Amino acid sequence: RFRLLVAAGILFATLLAFFSFVRLSFEDGKLTFVYREKEHWTSRAVLLVTEPDFPLGRAVFKEDIPPVASNKVQEIIPKFAPSSRFIELATVYAQLATSDQVKRIIRRDGPMSGAIEAVPLIATNGTDAALPMISIGAIATTPQGAVRLASRATDAFSQYLEAEQTLTAIPAEERVVLSVIQRPGKVELLNGRSKTLP
């Protein structure tokens, strides 16, 4: 008796659920369906905080021993900084990588469509030991946008650090070096479109 009413109700409910998830959009002379909500994708780069001459590749650290003067005690000067120094710097740099100064450098290439974040890395072997590395990531509404923004953020932080080192006249052999060991490329879906309303 109520078949038509039930069928019409199901059809109306289906259409209502469908249009709660998408909307009609008139773009480039065409009528298309566009999602109402956006996805959020993330991509990351990994930077090694180190110094010139790649000390991580050496089994023994070089030391400079100056000539012994007749009235002076012999002094041994380490050639490289201890690794703990770069672990400390990685923690600080993770904060600087999202600073206003770095964001201004990013915006030189265009609007910053998304968000950036940076964290110091921890070893994944169960020791939870801090590493002299930072991970710079970006969150955007498309995979390509996440990769692009993460790359821009990584380059901007490198430019910021180099500019500050030049401004303060730090000699090249005494500068901290950022070595990119993993460029942004891999993306992950952070938040998908919610289907709760439909």
mmCIF file of C-alpha atoms in Angstrom:
data_model
loop_
_atom_site.group_PDB
_atom_site.id
_atom_site.type_symbol
_atom_site.label_atom_id
_atom_site.label_comp_id
_atom_site.label_asym_id
_atom_site.label_seq_id
_atom_site.Cartn_x
_atom_site.Cartn_y
_atom_site.Cartn_z
ATOM 1 C CA ARG A 1 0.000 0.000 0.000
ATOM 2 C CA PHE A 2 2.843 2.378 0.873
ATOM 3 C CA ARG A 3 5.395 1.078 -1.647
ATOM 4 C CA LEU A 4 5.568 4.341 -3.593
ATOM 5 C CA LEU A 5 5.850 6.386 -0.410
ATOM 6 C CA VAL A 6 8.645 4.136 0.938
ATOM 7 C CA ALA A 7 10.483 4.173 -2.421
ATOM 8 C CA ALA A 8 10.221 7.962 -2.615
ATOM 9 C CA GLY A 9 11.462 8.231 0.978
ATOM 10 C CA ILE A 10 14.475 5.992 0.289
ATOM 11 C CA LEU A 11 15.300 7.916 -2.881
ATOM 12 C CA PHE A 12 15.010 11.266 -1.072
ATOM 13 C CA ALA A 13 17.152 10.012 1.848
ATOM 14 C CA THR A 14 19.803 8.724 -0.579
ATOM 15 C CA LEU A 15 19.913 12.013 -2.462
ATOM 16 C CA LEU A 16 20.094 13.942 0.808
ATOM 17 C CA ALA A 17 22.992 11.789 2.039
ATOM 18 C CA PHE A 18 24.754 12.157 -1.334
ATOM 19 C CA PHE A 19 24.458 15.935 -1.394
ATOM 20 C CA SER A 20 25.603 16.193 2.218
ATOM 21 C CA PHE A 21 28.882 14.659 0.998
ATOM 22 C CA VAL A 22 29.244 16.500 -2.333
ATOM 23 C CA ARG A 23 27.889 19.659 -3.943
ATOM 24 C CA LEU A 24 27.290 20.844 -7.474
ATOM 25 C CA SER A 25 29.874 23.252 -8.821
ATOM 26 C CA PHE A 26 29.905 25.139 -12.107
ATOM 27 C CA GLU A 27 33.558 25.448 -13.203
ATOM 28 C CA ASP A 28 35.022 26.078 -16.653
ATOM 29 C CA GLY A 29 31.572 25.904 -18.211
ATOM 30 C CA LYS A 30 30.913 22.446 -16.784
ATOM 31 C CA LEU A 31 28.658 21.252 -14.004
ATOM 32 C CA THR A 32 30.634 18.907 -11.740
ATOM 33 C CA PHE A 33 30.367 17.318 -8.320
ATOM 34 C CA VAL A 34 32.827 18.627 -5.696
ATOM 35 C CA TYR A 35 33.471 17.142 -2.248
ATOM 36 C CA ARG A 36 32.255 19.366 0.579
ATOM 37 C CA GLU A 37 35.132 18.381 2.893
ATOM 38 C CA LYS A 38 38.829 18.257 2.083
ATOM 39 C CA GLU A 39 41.315 15.524 2.825
ATOM 40 C CA HIS A 40 44.523 16.318 4.707
ATOM 41 C CA TRP A 41 47.780 14.786 3.499
ATOM 42 C CA THR A 42 51.207 14.966 5.104
ATOM 43 C CA SER A 43 54.764 14.599 3.766
ATOM 44 C CA ARG A 44 58.115 14.863 5.566
ATOM 45 C CA ALA A 45 61.791 15.541 5.009
ATOM 46 C CA VAL A 46 64.586 14.384 7.330
ATOM 47 C CA LEU A 47 67.652 16.545 7.979
ATOM 48 C CA LEU A 48 70.878 15.488 9.661
ATOM 49 C CA VAL A 49 72.404 18.139 11.929
ATOM 50 C CA THR A 50 76.174 17.788 11.537
ATOM 51 C CA GLU A 51 79.313 19.723 10.555
ATOM 52 C CA PRO A 52 81.749 19.852 7.616
ATOM 53 C CA ASP A 53 83.953 16.836 6.713
ATOM 54 C CA PHE A 54 81.234 14.331 7.716
ATOM 55 C CA PRO A 55 82.481 13.266 11.184
ATOM 56 C CA LEU A 56 79.885 10.468 11.310
ATOM 57 C CA GLY A 57 81.975 8.619 8.733
ATOM 58 C CA ARG A 58 85.096 8.587 10.914
ATOM 59 C CA ALA A 59 86.080 5.892 13.395
ATOM 60 C CA VAL A 60 88.550 8.207 15.138
ATOM 61 C CA PHE A 61 88.203 11.964 15.606
ATOM 62 C CA LYS A 62 91.132 14.084 14.489
ATOM 63 C CA GLU A 63 92.765 16.369 17.030
ATOM 64 C CA ASP A 64 94.920 19.406 16.468
ATOM 65 C CA ILE A 65 97.975 19.446 18.706
ATOM 66 C CA PRO A 66 99.728 22.820 18.572
ATOM 67 C CA PRO A 67 103.527 23.066 18.850
ATOM 68 C CA VAL A 68 104.778 22.835 22.408
ATOM 69 C CA ALA A 69 106.146 26.140 23.700
ATOM 70 C CA SER A 70 108.884 26.119 26.313
ATOM 71 C CA ASN A 71 106.746 27.839 28.954
ATOM 72 C CA LYS A 72 103.275 26.458 28.045
ATOM 73 C CA VAL A 73 101.384 23.255 28.788
ATOM 74 C CA GLN A 74 100.619 21.170 25.688
ATOM 75 C CA GLU A 75 96.945 21.504 24.716
ATOM 76 C CA ILE A 76 94.882 19.124 22.595
ATOM 77 C CA ILE A 77 92.072 20.762 20.615
ATOM 78 C CA PRO A 78 89.288 18.468 19.350
ATOM 79 C CA LYS A 79 88.778 18.603 15.591
ATOM 80 C CA PHE A 80 85.052 17.793 15.785
ATOM 81 C CA ALA A 81 82.270 18.646 18.210
ATOM 82 C CA PRO A 82 80.780 15.876 20.371
ATOM 83 C CA SER A 83 77.610 14.249 18.988
ATOM 84 C CA SER A 84 75.628 15.440 22.017
ATOM 85 C CA ARG A 85 76.037 19.003 20.735
ATOM 86 C CA PHE A 86 74.068 18.186 17.570
ATOM 87 C CA ILE A 87 71.366 16.358 19.523
ATOM 88 C CA GLU A 88 70.856 19.565 21.521
ATOM 89 C CA LEU A 89 70.835 21.641 18.340
ATOM 90 C CA ALA A 90 68.291 19.328 16.682
ATOM 91 C CA THR A 91 65.849 20.047 19.514
ATOM 92 C CA VAL A 92 66.315 23.802 19.131
ATOM 93 C CA TYR A 93 66.235 23.697 15.325
ATOM 94 C CA ALA A 94 62.912 21.843 15.391
ATOM 95 C CA GLN A 95 61.442 24.957 17.021
ATOM 96 C CA LEU A 96 63.224 27.400 14.706
ATOM 97 C CA ALA A 97 62.012 25.517 11.602
ATOM 98 C CA THR A 98 58.429 26.662 12.274
ATOM 99 C CA SER A 99 59.330 30.212 13.332
ATOM 100 C CA ASP A 100 57.885 33.380 11.788
ATOM 101 C CA GLN A 101 61.209 34.115 10.067
ATOM 102 C CA VAL A 102 61.159 30.766 8.254
ATOM 103 C CA LYS A 103 57.494 31.203 7.280
ATOM 104 C CA ARG A 104 58.346 34.581 5.756
ATOM 105 C CA ILE A 105 60.984 32.893 3.582
ATOM 106 C CA ILE A 106 58.444 30.256 2.509
ATOM 107 C CA ARG A 107 55.959 32.952 1.467
ATOM 108 C CA ARG A 108 58.511 34.512 -0.898
ATOM 109 C CA ASP A 109 57.650 31.707 -3.334
ATOM 110 C CA GLY A 110 53.902 32.155 -2.924
ATOM 111 C CA PRO A 111 51.162 31.580 -0.365
ATOM 112 C CA MET A 112 51.691 28.928 2.294
ATOM 113 C CA SER A 113 48.683 26.686 1.622
ATOM 114 C CA GLY A 114 48.826 24.375 4.597
ATOM 115 C CA ALA A 115 50.678 23.967 7.880
ATOM 116 C CA ILE A 116 54.262 23.009 8.699
ATOM 117 C CA GLU A 117 55.615 21.140 11.690
ATOM 118 C CA ALA A 118 59.050 19.994 12.819
ATOM 119 C CA VAL A 119 60.184 17.500 15.453
ATOM 120 C CA PRO A 120 63.536 16.103 16.604
ATOM 121 C CA LEU A 121 63.825 12.398 15.763
ATOM 122 C CA ILE A 122 64.037 9.573 18.290
ATOM 123 C CA ALA A 123 65.684 6.190 17.623
ATOM 124 C CA THR A 124 63.198 3.443 16.726
ATOM 125 C CA ASN A 125 65.283 0.546 18.096
ATOM 126 C CA GLY A 126 63.562 0.600 21.491
ATOM 127 C CA THR A 127 66.133 2.783 23.241
ATOM 128 C CA ASP A 128 64.209 6.054 22.667
ATOM 129 C CA ALA A 129 67.589 7.764 22.269
ATOM 130 C CA ALA A 130 67.573 11.251 20.744
ATOM 131 C CA LEU A 131 69.185 11.586 17.322
ATOM 132 C CA PRO A 132 70.949 14.588 15.725
ATOM 133 C CA MET A 133 68.146 14.744 13.156
ATOM 134 C CA ILE A 134 64.976 16.735 12.617
ATOM 135 C CA SER A 135 61.915 15.895 10.579
ATOM 136 C CA ILE A 136 60.158 18.751 8.791
ATOM 137 C CA GLY A 137 56.654 17.965 7.615
ATOM 138 C CA ALA A 138 53.757 19.710 5.935
ATOM 139 C CA ILE A 139 50.008 19.185 5.989
ATOM 140 C CA ALA A 140 47.977 20.135 2.922
ATOM 141 C CA THR A 141 44.708 19.220 1.248
ATOM 142 C CA THR A 142 46.367 17.312 -1.634
ATOM 143 C CA PRO A 143 49.317 14.888 -1.753
ATOM 144 C CA GLN A 144 51.150 17.139 -4.217
ATOM 145 C CA GLY A 145 50.562 20.176 -2.000
ATOM 146 C CA ALA A 146 51.971 18.373 1.046
ATOM 147 C CA VAL A 147 55.146 17.348 -0.811
ATOM 148 C CA ARG A 148 55.596 20.839 -2.292
ATOM 149 C CA LEU A 149 55.115 22.635 1.041
ATOM 150 C CA ALA A 150 57.430 20.226 2.902
ATOM 151 C CA SER A 151 60.139 20.878 0.286
ATOM 152 C CA ARG A 152 59.657 24.636 0.534
ATOM 153 C CA ALA A 153 59.813 24.489 4.346
ATOM 154 C CA THR A 154 63.000 22.406 4.259
ATOM 155 C CA ASP A 155 64.706 24.783 1.821
ATOM 156 C CA ALA A 156 63.486 27.836 3.749
ATOM 157 C CA PHE A 157 64.960 26.588 7.021
ATOM 158 C CA SER A 158 68.305 25.879 5.334
ATOM 159 C CA GLN A 159 68.276 29.410 3.879
ATOM 160 C CA TYR A 160 67.400 30.885 7.283
ATOM 161 C CA LEU A 161 70.250 29.071 9.048
ATOM 162 C CA GLU A 162 72.782 29.992 6.363
ATOM 163 C CA ALA A 163 71.689 33.648 6.452
ATOM 164 C CA GLU A 164 72.077 33.790 10.242
ATOM 165 C CA GLN A 165 75.511 32.156 10.042
ATOM 166 C CA THR A 166 76.615 34.690 7.412
ATOM 167 C CA LEU A 167 75.171 37.586 9.393
ATOM 168 C CA THR A 168 77.104 36.590 12.515
ATOM 169 C CA ALA A 169 80.297 35.906 10.481
ATOM 170 C CA ILE A 170 80.695 32.294 11.601
ATOM 171 C CA PRO A 171 83.651 30.765 9.722
ATOM 172 C CA ALA A 172 82.737 28.056 7.217
ATOM 173 C CA GLU A 173 84.663 25.358 9.090
ATOM 174 C CA GLU A 174 82.782 26.147 12.318
ATOM 175 C CA ARG A 175 79.273 26.181 10.881
ATOM 176 C CA VAL A 176 76.554 23.652 11.564
ATOM 177 C CA VAL A 177 75.620 21.816 8.376
ATOM 178 C CA LEU A 178 72.128 20.586 7.504
ATOM 179 C CA SER A 179 72.321 17.509 5.315
ATOM 180 C CA VAL A 180 69.030 16.426 3.732
ATOM 181 C CA ILE A 181 68.998 12.626 3.925
ATOM 182 C CA GLN A 182 65.374 12.176 2.904
ATOM 183 C CA ARG A 183 63.504 14.560 0.612
ATOM 184 C CA PRO A 184 59.711 14.820 0.864
ATOM 185 C CA GLY A 185 58.060 12.337 -1.441
ATOM 186 C CA LYS A 186 56.167 9.749 0.529
ATOM 187 C CA VAL A 187 52.725 10.988 1.559
ATOM 188 C CA GLU A 188 50.255 9.730 4.130
ATOM 189 C CA LEU A 189 46.556 10.429 4.478
ATOM 190 C CA LEU A 190 46.237 12.230 7.792
ATOM 191 C CA ASN A 191 42.473 12.838 7.811
ATOM 192 C CA GLY A 192 40.021 11.510 5.268
ATOM 193 C CA ARG A 193 36.615 12.950 4.465
ATOM 194 C CA SER A 194 34.125 12.304 7.247
ATOM 195 C CA LYS A 195 31.116 10.183 6.261
ATOM 196 C CA THR A 196 29.297 10.835 9.526
ATOM 197 C CA LEU A 197 26.812 13.324 8.081
ATOM 198 C CA PRO A 198 25.801 11.210 5.039
#
